[in-house]
PDB file of C-alpha atoms in Angstrom:
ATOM      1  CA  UNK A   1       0.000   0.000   0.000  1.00 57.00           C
ATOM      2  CA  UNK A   2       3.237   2.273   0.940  1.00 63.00           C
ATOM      3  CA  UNK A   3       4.304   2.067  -3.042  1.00 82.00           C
ATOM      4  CA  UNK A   4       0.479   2.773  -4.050  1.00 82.00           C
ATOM      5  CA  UNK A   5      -0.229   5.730  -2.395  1.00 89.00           C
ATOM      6  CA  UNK A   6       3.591   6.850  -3.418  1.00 91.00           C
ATOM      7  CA  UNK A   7       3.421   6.029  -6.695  1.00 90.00           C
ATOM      8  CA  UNK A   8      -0.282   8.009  -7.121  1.00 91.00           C
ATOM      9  CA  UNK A   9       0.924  10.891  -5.358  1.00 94.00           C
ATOM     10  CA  UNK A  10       3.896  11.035  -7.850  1.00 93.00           C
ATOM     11  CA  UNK A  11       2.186  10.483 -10.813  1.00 91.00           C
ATOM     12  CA  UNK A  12      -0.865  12.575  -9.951  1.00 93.00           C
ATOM     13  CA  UNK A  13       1.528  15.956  -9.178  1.00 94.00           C
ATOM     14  CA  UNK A  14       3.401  16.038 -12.168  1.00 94.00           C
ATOM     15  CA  UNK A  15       0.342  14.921 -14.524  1.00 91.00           C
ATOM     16  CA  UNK A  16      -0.777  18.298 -13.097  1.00 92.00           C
ATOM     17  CA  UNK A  17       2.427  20.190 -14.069  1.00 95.00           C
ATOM     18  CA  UNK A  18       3.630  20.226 -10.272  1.00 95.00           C
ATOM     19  CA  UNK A  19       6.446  20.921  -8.272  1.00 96.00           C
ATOM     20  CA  UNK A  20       6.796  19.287  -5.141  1.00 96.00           C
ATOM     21  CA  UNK A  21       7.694  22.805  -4.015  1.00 97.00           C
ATOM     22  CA  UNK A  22       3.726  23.612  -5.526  1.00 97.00           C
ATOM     23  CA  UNK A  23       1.888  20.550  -3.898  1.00 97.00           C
ATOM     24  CA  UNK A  24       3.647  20.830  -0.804  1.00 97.00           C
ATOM     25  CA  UNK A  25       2.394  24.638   0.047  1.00 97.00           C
ATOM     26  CA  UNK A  26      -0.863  24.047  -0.824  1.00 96.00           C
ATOM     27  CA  UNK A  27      -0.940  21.333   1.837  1.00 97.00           C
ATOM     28  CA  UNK A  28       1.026  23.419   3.995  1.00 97.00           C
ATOM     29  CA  UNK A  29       3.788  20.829   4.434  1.00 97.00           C
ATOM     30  CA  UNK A  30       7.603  20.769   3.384  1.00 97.00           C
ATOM     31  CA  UNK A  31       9.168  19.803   0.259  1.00 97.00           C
ATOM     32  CA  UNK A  32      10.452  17.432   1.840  1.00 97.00           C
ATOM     33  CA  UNK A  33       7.193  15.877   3.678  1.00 96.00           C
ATOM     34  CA  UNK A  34       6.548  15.685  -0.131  1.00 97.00           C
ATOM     35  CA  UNK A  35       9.366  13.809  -1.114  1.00 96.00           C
ATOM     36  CA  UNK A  36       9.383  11.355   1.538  1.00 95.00           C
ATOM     37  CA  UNK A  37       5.770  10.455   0.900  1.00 95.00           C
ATOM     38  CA  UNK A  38       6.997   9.945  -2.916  1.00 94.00           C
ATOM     39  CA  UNK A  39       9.759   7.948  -2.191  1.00 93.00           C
ATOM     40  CA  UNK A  40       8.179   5.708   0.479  1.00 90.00           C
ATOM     41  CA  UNK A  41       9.593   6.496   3.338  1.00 92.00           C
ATOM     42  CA  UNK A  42       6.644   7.896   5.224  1.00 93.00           C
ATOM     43  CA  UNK A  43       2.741   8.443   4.605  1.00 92.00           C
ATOM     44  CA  UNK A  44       0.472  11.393   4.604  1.00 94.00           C
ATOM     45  CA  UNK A  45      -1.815  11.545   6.826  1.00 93.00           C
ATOM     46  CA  UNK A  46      -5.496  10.765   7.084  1.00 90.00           C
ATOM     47  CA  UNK A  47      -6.405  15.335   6.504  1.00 93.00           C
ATOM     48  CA  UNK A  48      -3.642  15.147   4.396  1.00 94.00           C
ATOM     49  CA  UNK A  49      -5.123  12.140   1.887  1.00 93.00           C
ATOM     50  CA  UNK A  50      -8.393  14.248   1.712  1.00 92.00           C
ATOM     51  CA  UNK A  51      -6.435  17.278   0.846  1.00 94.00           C
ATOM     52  CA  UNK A  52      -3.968  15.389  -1.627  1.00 95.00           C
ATOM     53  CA  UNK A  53      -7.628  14.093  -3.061  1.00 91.00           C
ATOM     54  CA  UNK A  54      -9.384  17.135  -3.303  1.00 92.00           C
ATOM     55  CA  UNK A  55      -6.302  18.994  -5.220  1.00 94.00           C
ATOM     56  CA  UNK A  56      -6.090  16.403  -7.771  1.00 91.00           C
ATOM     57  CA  UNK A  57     -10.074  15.786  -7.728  1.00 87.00           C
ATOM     58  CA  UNK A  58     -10.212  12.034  -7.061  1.00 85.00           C
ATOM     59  CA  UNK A  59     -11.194   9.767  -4.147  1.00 81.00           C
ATOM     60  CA  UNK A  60      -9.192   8.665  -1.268  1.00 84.00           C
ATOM     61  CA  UNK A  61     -10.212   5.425  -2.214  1.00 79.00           C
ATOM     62  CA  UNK A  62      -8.447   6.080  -5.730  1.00 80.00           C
ATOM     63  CA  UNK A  63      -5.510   7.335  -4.415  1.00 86.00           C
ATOM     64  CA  UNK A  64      -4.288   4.511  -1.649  1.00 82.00           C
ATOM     65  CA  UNK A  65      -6.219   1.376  -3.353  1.00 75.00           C
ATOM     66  CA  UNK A  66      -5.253   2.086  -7.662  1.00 71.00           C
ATOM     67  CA  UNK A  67      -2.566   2.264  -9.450  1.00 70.00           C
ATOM     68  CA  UNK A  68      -2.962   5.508 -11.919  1.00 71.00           C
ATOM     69  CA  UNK A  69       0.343   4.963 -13.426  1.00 65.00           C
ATOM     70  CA  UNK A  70      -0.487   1.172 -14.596  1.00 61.00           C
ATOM     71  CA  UNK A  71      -3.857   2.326 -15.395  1.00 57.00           C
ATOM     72  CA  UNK A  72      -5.743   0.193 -13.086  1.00 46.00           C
ATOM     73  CA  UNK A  73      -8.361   2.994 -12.439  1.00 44.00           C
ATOM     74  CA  UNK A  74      -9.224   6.006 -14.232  1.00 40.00           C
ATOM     75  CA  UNK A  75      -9.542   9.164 -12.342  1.00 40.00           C
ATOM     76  CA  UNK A  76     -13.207   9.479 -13.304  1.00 40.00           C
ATOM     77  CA  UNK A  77     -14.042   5.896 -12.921  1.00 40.00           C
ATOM     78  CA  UNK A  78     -14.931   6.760  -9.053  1.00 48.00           C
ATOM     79  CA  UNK A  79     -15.863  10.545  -9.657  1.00 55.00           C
ATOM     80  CA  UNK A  80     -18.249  11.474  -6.983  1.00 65.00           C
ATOM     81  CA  UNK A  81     -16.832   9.655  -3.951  1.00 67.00           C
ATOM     82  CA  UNK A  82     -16.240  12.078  -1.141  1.00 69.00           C
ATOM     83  CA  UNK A  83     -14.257  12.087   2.694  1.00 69.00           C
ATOM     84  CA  UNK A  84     -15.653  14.959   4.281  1.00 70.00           C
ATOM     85  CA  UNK A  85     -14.389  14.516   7.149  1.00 69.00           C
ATOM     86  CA  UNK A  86     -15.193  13.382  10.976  1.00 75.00           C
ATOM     87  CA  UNK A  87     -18.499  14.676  12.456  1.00 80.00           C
ATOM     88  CA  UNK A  88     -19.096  14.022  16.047  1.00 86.00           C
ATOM     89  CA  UNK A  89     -22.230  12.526  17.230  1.00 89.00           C
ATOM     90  CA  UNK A  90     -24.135  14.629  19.870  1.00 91.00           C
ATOM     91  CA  UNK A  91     -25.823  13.511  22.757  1.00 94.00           C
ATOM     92  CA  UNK A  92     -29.416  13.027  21.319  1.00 94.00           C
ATOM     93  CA  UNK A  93     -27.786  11.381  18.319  1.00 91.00           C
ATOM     94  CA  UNK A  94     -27.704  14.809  16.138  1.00 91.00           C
ATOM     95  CA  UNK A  95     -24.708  14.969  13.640  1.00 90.00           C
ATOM     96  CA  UNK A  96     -23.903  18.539  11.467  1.00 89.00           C
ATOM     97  CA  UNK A  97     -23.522  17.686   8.386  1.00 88.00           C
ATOM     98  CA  UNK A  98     -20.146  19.671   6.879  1.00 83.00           C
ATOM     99  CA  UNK A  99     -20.816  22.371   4.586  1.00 83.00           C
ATOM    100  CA  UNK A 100     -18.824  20.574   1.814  1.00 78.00           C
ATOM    101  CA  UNK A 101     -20.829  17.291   1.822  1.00 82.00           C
ATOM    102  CA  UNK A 102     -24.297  20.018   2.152  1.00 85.00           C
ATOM    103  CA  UNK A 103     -23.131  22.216  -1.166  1.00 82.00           C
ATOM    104  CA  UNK A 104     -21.709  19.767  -3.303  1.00 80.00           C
ATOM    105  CA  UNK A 105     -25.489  17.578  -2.664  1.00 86.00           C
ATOM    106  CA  UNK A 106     -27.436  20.648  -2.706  1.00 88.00           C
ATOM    107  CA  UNK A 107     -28.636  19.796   1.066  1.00 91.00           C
ATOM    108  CA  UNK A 108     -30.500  23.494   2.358  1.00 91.00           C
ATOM    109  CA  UNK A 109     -31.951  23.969   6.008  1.00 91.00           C
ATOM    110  CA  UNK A 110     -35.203  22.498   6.011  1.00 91.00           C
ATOM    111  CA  UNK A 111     -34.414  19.793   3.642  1.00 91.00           C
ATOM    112  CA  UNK A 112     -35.904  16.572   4.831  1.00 92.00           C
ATOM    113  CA  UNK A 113     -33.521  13.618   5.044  1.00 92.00           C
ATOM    114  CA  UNK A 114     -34.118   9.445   4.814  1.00 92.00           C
ATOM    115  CA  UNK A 115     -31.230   7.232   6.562  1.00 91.00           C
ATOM    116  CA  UNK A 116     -30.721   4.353   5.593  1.00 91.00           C
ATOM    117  CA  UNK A 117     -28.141   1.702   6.634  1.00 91.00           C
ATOM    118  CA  UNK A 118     -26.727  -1.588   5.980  1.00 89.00           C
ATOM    119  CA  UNK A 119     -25.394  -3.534   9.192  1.00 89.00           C
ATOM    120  CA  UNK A 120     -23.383  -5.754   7.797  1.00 89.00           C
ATOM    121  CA  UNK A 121     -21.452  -3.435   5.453  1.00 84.00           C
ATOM    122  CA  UNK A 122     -21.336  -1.146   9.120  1.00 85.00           C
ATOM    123  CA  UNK A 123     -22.897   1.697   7.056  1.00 87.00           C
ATOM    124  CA  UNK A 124     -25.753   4.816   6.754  1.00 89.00           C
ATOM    125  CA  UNK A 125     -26.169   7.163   4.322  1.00 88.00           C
ATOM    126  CA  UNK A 126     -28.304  10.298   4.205  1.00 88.00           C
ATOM    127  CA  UNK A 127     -30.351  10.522   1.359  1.00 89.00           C
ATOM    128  CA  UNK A 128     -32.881  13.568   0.360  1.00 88.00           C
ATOM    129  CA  UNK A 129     -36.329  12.653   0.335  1.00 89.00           C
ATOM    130  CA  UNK A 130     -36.809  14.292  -3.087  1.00 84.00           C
ATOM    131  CA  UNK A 131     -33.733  12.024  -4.239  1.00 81.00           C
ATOM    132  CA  UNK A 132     -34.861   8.889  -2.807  1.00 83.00           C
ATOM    133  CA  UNK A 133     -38.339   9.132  -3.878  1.00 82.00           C
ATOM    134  CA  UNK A 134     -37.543  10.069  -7.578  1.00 80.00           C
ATOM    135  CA  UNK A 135     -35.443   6.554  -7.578  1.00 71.00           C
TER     136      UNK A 135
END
């Protein structure tokens, strides 16, 4: 998985015409956090997957599970996937959703909401009613 994630992050930057010098300030890391990622010697971490992600607009999934460079996966192939982050569950079981994850699925105060969940895949998802009801 080390050489995965290494390899995408390598191949990712300079498809985009980066520096390491370029990726690493707009992750707010060294060069050389950069380089050792690249070479193997360390990982990013979890916030800095998600930013490493967003920058080259694929999933986290994408980036530590495919190989880009071999072409096992195409950057659009999982298009849509999103890590918004960690939300903390409140006493009476209330979440905020981020702002991201409401903007990017259009999710305004007022909006009503379905979950649904699968137990043995340990999941929920929020769906809009409108959404769910037009499938």
């Amino acid at each position: 998985m080390i050489n995965m994630i290494s390899n995408n992050i390598k191949y990712l930057r300079k498809k985009k015409g980066m520096t390491q010098e370029e990726l690493a300030a707009e992750l707010n890391v060294s060069r050389q956090s950069v380089a050792k990622w690249e070479n193997g010697e360390t990982l990013p971490d979890v916030y800095n997957c998600m930013e490493i992600a967003k920058i080259f607009d694929i999933s986290i999934d994408n980036l530590i599970s495919f190989s880009f460079e071999n072409g096992d996966a195409s950057e659009e192939s999982e298009m849509g996937k999103y890590a918004f982050g960690i939300v903390k569950v409140g006493e009476r079981g209330q979440i905020v959703i981020p702002k991201e994850a409401r903007q990017v699925f259009g999710i305004m105060p007022g909006d009503r909401v379905i979950v649904l969940g699968d137990k043995r895949k340990g999941g929920i998802a929020l769906v809009k009613i409108k959404d769910f009801e037009d499938f």
